[in-house]
Short mmCIF file of C-alpha atoms in Angstrom, two decimals:
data_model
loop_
_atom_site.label_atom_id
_atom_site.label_comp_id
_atom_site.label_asym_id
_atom_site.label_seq_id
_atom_site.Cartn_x
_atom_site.Cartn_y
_atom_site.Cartn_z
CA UNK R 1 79.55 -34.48 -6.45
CA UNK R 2 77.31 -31.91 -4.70
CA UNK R 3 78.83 -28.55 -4.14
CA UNK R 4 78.02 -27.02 -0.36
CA UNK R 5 75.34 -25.28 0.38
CA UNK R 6 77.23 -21.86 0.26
CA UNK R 7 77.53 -18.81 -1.94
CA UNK R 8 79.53 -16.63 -1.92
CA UNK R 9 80.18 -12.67 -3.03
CA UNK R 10 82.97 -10.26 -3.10
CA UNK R 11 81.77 -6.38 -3.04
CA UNK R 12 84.10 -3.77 -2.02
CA UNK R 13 84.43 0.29 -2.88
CA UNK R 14 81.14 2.18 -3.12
CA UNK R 15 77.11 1.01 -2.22
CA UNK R 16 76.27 -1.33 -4.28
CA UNK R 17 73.83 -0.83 -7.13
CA UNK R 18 70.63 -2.17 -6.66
CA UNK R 19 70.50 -4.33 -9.53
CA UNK R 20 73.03 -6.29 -8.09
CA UNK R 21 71.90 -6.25 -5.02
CA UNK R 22 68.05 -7.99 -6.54
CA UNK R 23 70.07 -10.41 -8.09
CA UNK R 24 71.53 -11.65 -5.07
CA UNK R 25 68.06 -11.64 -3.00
CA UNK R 26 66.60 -13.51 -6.61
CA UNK R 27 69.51 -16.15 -5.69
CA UNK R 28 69.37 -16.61 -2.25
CA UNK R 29 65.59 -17.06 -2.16
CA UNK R 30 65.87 -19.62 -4.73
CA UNK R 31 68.34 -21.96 -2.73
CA UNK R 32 66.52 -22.18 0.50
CA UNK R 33 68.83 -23.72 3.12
CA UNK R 34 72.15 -22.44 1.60
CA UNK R 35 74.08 -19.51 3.63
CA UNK R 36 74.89 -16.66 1.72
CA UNK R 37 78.63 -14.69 2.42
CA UNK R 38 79.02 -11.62 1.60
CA UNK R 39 83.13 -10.83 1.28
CA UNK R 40 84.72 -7.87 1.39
CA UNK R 41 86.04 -5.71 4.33
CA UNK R 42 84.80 -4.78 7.94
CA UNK R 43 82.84 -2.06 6.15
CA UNK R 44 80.91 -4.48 3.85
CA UNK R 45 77.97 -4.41 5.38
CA UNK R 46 77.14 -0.96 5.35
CA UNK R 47 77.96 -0.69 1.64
CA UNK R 48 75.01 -3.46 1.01
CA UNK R 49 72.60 -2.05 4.06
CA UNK R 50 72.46 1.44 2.49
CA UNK R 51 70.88 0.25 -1.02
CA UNK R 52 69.00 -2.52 0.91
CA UNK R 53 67.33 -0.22 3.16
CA UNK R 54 66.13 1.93 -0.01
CA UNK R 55 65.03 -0.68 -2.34
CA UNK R 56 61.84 -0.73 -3.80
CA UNK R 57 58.90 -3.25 -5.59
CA UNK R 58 56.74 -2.44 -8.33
CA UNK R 59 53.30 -3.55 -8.33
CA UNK R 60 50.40 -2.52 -10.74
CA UNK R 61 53.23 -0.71 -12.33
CA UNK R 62 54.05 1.69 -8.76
CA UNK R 63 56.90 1.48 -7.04
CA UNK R 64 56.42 1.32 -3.13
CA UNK R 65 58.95 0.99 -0.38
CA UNK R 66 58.22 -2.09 1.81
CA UNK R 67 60.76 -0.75 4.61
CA UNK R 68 63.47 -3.30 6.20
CA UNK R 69 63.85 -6.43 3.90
CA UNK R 70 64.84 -9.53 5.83
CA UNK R 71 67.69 -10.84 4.35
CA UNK R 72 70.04 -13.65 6.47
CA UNK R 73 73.07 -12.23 4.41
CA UNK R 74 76.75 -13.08 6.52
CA UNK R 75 79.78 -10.57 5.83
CA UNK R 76 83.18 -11.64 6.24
CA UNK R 77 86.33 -10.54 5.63
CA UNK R 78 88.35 -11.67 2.41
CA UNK R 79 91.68 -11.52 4.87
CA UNK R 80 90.49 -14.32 6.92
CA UNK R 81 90.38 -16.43 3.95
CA UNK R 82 94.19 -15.30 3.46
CA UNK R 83 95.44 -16.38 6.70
CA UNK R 84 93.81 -19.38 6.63
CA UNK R 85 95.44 -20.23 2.93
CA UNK R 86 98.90 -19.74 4.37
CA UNK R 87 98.39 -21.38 7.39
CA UNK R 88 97.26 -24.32 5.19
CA UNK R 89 99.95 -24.34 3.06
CA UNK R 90 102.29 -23.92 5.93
CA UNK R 91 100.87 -26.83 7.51
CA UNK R 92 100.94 -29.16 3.77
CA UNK R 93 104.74 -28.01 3.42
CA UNK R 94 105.85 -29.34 6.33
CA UNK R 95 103.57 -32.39 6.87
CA UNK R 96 103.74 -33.48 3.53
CA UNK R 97 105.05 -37.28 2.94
CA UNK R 98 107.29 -38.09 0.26
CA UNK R 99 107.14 -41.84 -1.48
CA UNK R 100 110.48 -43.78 -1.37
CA UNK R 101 111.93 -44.47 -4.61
CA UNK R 102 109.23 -42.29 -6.64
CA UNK R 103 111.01 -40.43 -9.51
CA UNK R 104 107.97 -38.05 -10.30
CA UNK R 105 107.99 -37.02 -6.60
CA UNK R 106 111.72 -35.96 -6.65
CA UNK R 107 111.37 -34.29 -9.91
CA UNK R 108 108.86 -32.47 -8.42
CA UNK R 109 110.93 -31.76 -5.37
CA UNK R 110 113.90 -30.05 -7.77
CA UNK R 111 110.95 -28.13 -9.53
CA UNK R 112 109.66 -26.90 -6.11
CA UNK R 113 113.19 -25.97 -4.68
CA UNK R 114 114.23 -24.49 -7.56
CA UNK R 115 110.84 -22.17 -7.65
CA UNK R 116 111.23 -21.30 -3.69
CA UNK R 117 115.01 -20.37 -4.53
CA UNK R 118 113.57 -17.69 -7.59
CA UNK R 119 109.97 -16.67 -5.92
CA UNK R 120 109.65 -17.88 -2.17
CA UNK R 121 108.01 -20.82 -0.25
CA UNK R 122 104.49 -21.67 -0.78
CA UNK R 123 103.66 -19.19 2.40
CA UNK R 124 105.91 -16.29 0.54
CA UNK R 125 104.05 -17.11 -2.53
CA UNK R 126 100.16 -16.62 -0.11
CA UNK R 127 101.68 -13.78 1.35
CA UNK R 128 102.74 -11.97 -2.28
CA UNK R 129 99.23 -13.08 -3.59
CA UNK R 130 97.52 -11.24 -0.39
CA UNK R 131 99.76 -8.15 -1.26
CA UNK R 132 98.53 -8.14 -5.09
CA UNK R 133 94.72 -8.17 -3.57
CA UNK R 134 95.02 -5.70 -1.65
CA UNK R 135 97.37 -3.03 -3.83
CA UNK R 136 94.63 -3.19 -6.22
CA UNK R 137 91.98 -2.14 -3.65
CA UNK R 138 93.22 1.07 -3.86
CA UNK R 139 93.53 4.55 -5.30
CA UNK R 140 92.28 6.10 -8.47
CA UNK R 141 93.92 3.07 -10.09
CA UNK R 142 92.24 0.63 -8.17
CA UNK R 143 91.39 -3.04 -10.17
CA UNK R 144 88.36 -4.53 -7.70
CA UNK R 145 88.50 -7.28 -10.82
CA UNK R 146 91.82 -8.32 -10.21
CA UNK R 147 91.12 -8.34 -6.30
CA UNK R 148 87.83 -9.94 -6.52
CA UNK R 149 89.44 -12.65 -8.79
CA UNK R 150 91.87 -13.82 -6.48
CA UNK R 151 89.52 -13.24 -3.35
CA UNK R 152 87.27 -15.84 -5.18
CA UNK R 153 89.71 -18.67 -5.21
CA UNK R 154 90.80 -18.15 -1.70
CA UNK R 155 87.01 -18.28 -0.31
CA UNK R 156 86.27 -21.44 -2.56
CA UNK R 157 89.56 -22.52 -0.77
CA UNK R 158 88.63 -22.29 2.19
CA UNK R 159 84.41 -22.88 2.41
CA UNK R 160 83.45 -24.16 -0.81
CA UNK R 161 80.72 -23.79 -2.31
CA UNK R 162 79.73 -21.67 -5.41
CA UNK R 163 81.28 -17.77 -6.10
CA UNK R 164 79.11 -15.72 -8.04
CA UNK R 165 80.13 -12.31 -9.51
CA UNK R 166 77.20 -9.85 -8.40
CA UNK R 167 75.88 -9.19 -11.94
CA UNK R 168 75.08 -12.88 -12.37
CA UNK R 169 71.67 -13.92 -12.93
CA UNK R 170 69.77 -16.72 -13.15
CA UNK R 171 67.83 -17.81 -16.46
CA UNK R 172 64.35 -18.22 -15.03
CA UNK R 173 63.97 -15.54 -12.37
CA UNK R 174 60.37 -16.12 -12.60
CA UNK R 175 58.92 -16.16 -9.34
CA UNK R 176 55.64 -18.51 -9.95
CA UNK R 177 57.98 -21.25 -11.64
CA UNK R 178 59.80 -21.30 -8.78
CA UNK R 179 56.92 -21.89 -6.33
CA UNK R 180 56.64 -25.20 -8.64
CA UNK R 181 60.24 -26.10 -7.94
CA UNK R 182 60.74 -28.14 -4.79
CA UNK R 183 64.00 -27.42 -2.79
CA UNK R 184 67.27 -25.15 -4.12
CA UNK R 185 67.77 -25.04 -7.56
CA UNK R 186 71.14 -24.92 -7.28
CA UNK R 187 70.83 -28.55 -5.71
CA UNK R 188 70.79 -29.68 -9.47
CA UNK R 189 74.30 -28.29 -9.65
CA UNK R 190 77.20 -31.11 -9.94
CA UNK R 191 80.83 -31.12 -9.91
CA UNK R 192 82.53 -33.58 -11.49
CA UNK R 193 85.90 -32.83 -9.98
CA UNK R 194 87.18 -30.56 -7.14
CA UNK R 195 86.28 -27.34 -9.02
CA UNK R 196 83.95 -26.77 -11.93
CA UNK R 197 83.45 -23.82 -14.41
CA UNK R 198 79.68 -22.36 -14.91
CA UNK R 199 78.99 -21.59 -17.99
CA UNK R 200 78.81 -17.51 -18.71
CA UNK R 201 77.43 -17.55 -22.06
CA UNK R 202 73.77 -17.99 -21.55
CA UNK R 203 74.19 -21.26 -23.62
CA UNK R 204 74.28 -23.63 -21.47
CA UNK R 205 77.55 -26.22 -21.39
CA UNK R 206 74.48 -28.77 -22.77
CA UNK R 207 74.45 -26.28 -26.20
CA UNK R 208 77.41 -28.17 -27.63
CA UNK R 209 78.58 -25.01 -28.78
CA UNK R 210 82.25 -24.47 -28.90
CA UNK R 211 82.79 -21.96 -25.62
CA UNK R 212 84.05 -18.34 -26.78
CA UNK R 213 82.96 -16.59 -23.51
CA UNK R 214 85.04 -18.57 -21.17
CA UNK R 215 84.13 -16.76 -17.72
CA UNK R 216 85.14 -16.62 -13.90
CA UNK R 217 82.25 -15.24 -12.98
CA UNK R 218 80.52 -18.52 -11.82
CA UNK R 219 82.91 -21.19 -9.73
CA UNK R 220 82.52 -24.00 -7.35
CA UNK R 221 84.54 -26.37 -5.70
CA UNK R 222 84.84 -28.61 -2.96
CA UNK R 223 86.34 -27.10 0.47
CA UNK R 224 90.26 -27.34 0.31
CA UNK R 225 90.34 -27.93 -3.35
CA UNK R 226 93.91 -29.39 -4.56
CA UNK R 227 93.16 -27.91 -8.24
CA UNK R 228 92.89 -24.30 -6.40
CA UNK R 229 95.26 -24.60 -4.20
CA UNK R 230 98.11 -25.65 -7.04
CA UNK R 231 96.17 -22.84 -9.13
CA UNK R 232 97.30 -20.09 -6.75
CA UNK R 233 100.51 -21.52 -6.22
CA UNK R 234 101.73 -21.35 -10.28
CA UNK R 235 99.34 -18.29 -10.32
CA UNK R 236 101.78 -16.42 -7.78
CA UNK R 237 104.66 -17.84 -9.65
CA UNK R 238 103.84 -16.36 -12.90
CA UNK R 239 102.99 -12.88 -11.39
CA UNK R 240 105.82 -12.62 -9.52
CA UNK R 241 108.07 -13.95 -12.79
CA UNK R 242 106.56 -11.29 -14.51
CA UNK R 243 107.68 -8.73 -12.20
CA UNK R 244 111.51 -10.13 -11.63
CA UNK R 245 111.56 -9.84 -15.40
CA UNK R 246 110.81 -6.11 -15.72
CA UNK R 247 113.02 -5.77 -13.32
CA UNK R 248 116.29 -7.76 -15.12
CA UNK R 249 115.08 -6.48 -18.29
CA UNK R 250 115.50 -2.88 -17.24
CA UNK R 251 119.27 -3.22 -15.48
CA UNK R 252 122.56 -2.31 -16.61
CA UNK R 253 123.11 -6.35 -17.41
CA UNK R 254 120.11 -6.84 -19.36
CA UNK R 255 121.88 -7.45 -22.58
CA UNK R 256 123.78 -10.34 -20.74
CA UNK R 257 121.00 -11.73 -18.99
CA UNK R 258 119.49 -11.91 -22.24
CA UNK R 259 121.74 -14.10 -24.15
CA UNK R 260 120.43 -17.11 -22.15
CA UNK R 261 118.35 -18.63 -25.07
CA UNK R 262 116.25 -21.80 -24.46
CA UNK R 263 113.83 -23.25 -26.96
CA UNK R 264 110.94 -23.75 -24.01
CA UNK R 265 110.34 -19.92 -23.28
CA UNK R 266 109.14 -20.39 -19.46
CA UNK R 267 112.66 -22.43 -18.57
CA UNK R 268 114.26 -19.75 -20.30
CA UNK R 269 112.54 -16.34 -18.48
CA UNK R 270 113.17 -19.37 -15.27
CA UNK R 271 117.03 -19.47 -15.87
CA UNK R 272 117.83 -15.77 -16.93
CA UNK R 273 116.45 -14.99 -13.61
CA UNK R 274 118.68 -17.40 -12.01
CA UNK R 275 121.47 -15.12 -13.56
CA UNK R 276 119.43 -11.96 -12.71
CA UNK R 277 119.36 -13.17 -8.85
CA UNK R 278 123.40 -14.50 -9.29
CA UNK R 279 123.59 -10.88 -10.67
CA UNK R 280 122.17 -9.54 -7.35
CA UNK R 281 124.04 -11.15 -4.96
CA UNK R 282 127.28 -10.36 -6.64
CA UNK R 283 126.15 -6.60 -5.72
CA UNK R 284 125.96 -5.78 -10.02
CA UNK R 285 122.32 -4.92 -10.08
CA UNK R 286 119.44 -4.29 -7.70
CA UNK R 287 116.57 -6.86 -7.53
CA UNK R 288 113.15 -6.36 -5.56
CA UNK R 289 112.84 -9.76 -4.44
CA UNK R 290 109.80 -9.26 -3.02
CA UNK R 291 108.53 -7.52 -6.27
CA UNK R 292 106.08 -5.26 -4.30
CA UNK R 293 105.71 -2.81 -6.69
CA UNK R 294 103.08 -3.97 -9.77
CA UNK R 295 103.85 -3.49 -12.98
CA UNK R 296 102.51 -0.07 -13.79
CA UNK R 297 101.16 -1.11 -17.05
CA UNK R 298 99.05 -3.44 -15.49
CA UNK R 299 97.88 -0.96 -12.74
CA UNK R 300 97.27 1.94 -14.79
CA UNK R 301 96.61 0.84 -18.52
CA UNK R 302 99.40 3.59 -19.29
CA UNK R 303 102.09 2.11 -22.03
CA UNK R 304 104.93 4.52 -22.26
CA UNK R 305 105.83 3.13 -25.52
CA UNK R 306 102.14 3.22 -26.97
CA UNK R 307 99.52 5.34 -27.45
CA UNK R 308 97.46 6.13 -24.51
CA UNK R 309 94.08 7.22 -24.85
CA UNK R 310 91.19 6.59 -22.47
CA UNK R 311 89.93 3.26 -24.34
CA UNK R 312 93.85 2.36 -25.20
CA UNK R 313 94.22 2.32 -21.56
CA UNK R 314 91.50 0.36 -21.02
CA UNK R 315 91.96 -2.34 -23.00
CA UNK R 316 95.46 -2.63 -21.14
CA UNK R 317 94.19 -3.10 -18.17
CA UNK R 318 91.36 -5.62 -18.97
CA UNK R 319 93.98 -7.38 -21.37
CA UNK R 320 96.66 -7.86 -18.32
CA UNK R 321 93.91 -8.42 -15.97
CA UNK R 322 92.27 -11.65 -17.76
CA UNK R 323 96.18 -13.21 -18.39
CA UNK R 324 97.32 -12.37 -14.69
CA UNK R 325 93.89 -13.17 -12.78
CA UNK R 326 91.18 -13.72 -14.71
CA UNK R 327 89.20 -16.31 -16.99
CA UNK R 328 92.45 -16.43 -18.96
CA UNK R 329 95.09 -17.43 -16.52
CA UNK R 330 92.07 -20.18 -15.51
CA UNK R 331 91.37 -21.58 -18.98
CA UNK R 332 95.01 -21.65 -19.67
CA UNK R 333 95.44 -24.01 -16.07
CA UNK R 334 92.84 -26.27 -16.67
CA UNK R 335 92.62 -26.25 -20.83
CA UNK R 336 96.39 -26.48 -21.07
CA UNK R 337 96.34 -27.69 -24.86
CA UNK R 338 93.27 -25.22 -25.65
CA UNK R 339 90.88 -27.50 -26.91
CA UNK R 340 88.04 -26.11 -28.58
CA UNK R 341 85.90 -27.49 -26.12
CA UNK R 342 86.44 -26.67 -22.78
CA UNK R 343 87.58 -30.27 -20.81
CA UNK R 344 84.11 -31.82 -19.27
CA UNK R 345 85.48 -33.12 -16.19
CA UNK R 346 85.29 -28.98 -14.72
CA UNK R 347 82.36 -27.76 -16.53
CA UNK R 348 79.66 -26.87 -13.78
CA UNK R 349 76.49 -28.80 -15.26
CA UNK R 350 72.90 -28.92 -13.68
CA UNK R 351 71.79 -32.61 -13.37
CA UNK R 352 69.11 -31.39 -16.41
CA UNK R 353 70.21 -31.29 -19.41
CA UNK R 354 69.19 -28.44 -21.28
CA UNK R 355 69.04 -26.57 -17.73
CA UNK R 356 70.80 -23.17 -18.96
CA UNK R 357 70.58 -21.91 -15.28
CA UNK R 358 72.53 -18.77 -15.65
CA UNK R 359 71.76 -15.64 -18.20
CA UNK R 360 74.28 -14.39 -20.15
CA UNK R 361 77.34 -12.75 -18.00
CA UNK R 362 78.09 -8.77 -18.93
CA UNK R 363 81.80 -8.63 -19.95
CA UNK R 364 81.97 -5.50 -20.86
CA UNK R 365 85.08 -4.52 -18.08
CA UNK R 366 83.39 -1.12 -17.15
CA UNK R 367 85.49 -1.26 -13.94
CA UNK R 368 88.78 -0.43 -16.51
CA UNK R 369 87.77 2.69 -16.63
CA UNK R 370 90.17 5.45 -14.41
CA UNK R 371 88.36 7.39 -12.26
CA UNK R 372 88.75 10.69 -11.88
CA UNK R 373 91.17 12.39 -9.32
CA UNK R 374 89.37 14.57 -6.96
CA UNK R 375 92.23 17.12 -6.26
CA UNK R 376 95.23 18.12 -8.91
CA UNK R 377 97.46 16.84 -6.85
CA UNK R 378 96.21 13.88 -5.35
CA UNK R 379 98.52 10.34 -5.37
CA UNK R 380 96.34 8.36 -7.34
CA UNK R 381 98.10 5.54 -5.66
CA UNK R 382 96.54 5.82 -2.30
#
């Protein structure tokens, strides 16, 4: 299947570098015809006109300033992708047909009532998803990585197309072997399902080596994808699981609540909230339902029980980032038995083989790192 002719960025916080910045011109001239979106907020723009407007060209080894660059970049904003999700899945909840007599659709049915009785309807879930962006868009312990991961999803949601992290870059960047190519060479891009995983290695999927860099950086899917849309869904389950459970696990009853014991350890954490929420309607403990506080080990890297230096801290953060958000939570939804190979059917392949397309990613998670606080007593929350 060929993937629209759209690609699409997140950038958010301060100007963006220029590297990043050439990498994105590099890709957009190499895909004539395909509309580039830039996502963020209503101040986007400026964050991406400021380096453009200063960007220089070497030639014969000076550097000269060519003045405005014409670029047909779009910038939108990441929240119109959010109400459109949740009107979606407003629309899918109550329009959605059931098959008479079908045992797998009303075991489904229990599953689904059961999860909106614990963690909300499927526009609650959207809604708590849209709060977790944008908590993490600010203050000193901002996570643009978390943000940007579930901003991703939601565009592909909605447009399709491919996402591209900023510091992507293509393997041949070479500007006279692409005067021999004819059209977009991301037209050799397939999917071979509704959503498809570019390799971040440098390898190439075609290398047959097993992956160990599994990466988010590169995605594409088909517009209104039903792999995304399901992959929010348990995605906003689990986070908001995670958050009922530090909550239970920190009451007065936690030592009851605990001696629910099942041998499948989701059903169990599933059913000792069920006791947690029994717990808080009997008026015995109190339960954020809406869980709108974030874990603060997860926001700040800091481990009360642990030690916390600067790269201790950071390794938190990346750590709960990847299993909440990231590559992790991904590989885990579509490798459930964690095969050594990554499944075929949502690798992102160019139609030639040996076609590596893509450079190796940088994983390095420099954004983990806390910025500093600019007055003694400022709320780094804010």
């Amino acid at each position: 299947m060929q993937i629209p002719k759209k690609i699409h960025y997140f950038w958010y916080g301060n100007n963006i570098p220029e590297k990043f910045l050439r990498n994105m011109i590099e890709i957009q001239y190499a895909n004539p015809g395909y509309e580039v979106n830039i996502w963020g907020d209503n101040n986007s723009k400026t964050l991406i006109m400021k380096t453009l407007r200063n960007i220089k060209f070497k030639h014969h080894n000076a550097s000269f300033d060519i003045g405005e660059i014409s670029v047909n970049f779009t910038y939108r904003n990441v929240e119109s992708a959010f109400r459109y999700l949740s009107q979606q899945v407003d629309f899918l909840s109550t329009n959605q047909l059931s098959t008479l007599n079908c045992f797998r659709y009303f075991k489904r049915r229990k599953q689904e009532n059961n999860n909106k009785r614990r963690y909300g309807d499927h526009v609650d879930l959207v809604n708590y998803l849209q709060h977790i962006y944008r908590i993490n868009l600010k203050g000193n312990y901002h996570n643009y990585a978390s943000s940007s991961d579930l901003a991703r999803l939601v565009i592909l949601y909605m447009e399709g197309g491919i996402y591209l992290d900023t510091d992507v870059e293509l393997s041949d960047a070479d500007i006279k072997n692409r005067l021999k190519r004819k059209g977009a060479i991301f037209d050799n891009l397939h999917l071979q399902s509704d959503i498809g995983i570019g390799d971040s290695s440098g390898l190439g999927w075609y290398s047959g080596v097993p992956y160990n860099e599994f990466g988010n950086a590169i995605i594409a899917s088909l517009p209104q994808s039903k792999k995304i849309l399901n992959m929010l869904l348990d995605m906003a389950i689990m986070i908001k699981k995670h958050h009922l459970s530090i909550q239970m696990y920190q009451s007065p009853k936690s030592d009851e609540i605990c001696k629910i014991k099942k041998l499948n350890r989701y059903h169990e954490v599933d059913k000792r909230i069920d006791l947690a929420i029994k717990l808080k309607n009997a008026h015995q403990i109190n339960l954020d339902m809406r869980c709108g506080i974030q874990d603060p080990i997860w926001r700040t890297g800091i481990d009360p029980n642990d030690d916390n230096d600067e790269f201790a801290c950071k390794l938190r953060r990346i750590d709960y980032t990847v299993r909440m958000t990231g590559p992790d939570f991904i590989d885990d939804y579509l490798n459930p038995q964690q095969k050594i190979d990554f499944p075929d059917n949502y690798k992102l392949k160019s139609k030639n083989r040996g076609d590596r397309m893509f450079k190796d990613v940088d994983d390095a998670g420099e954004w983990a790192n806390i910025k500093k606080k600019k007055y003694p007593d400022e709320d780094p929350f804010t």
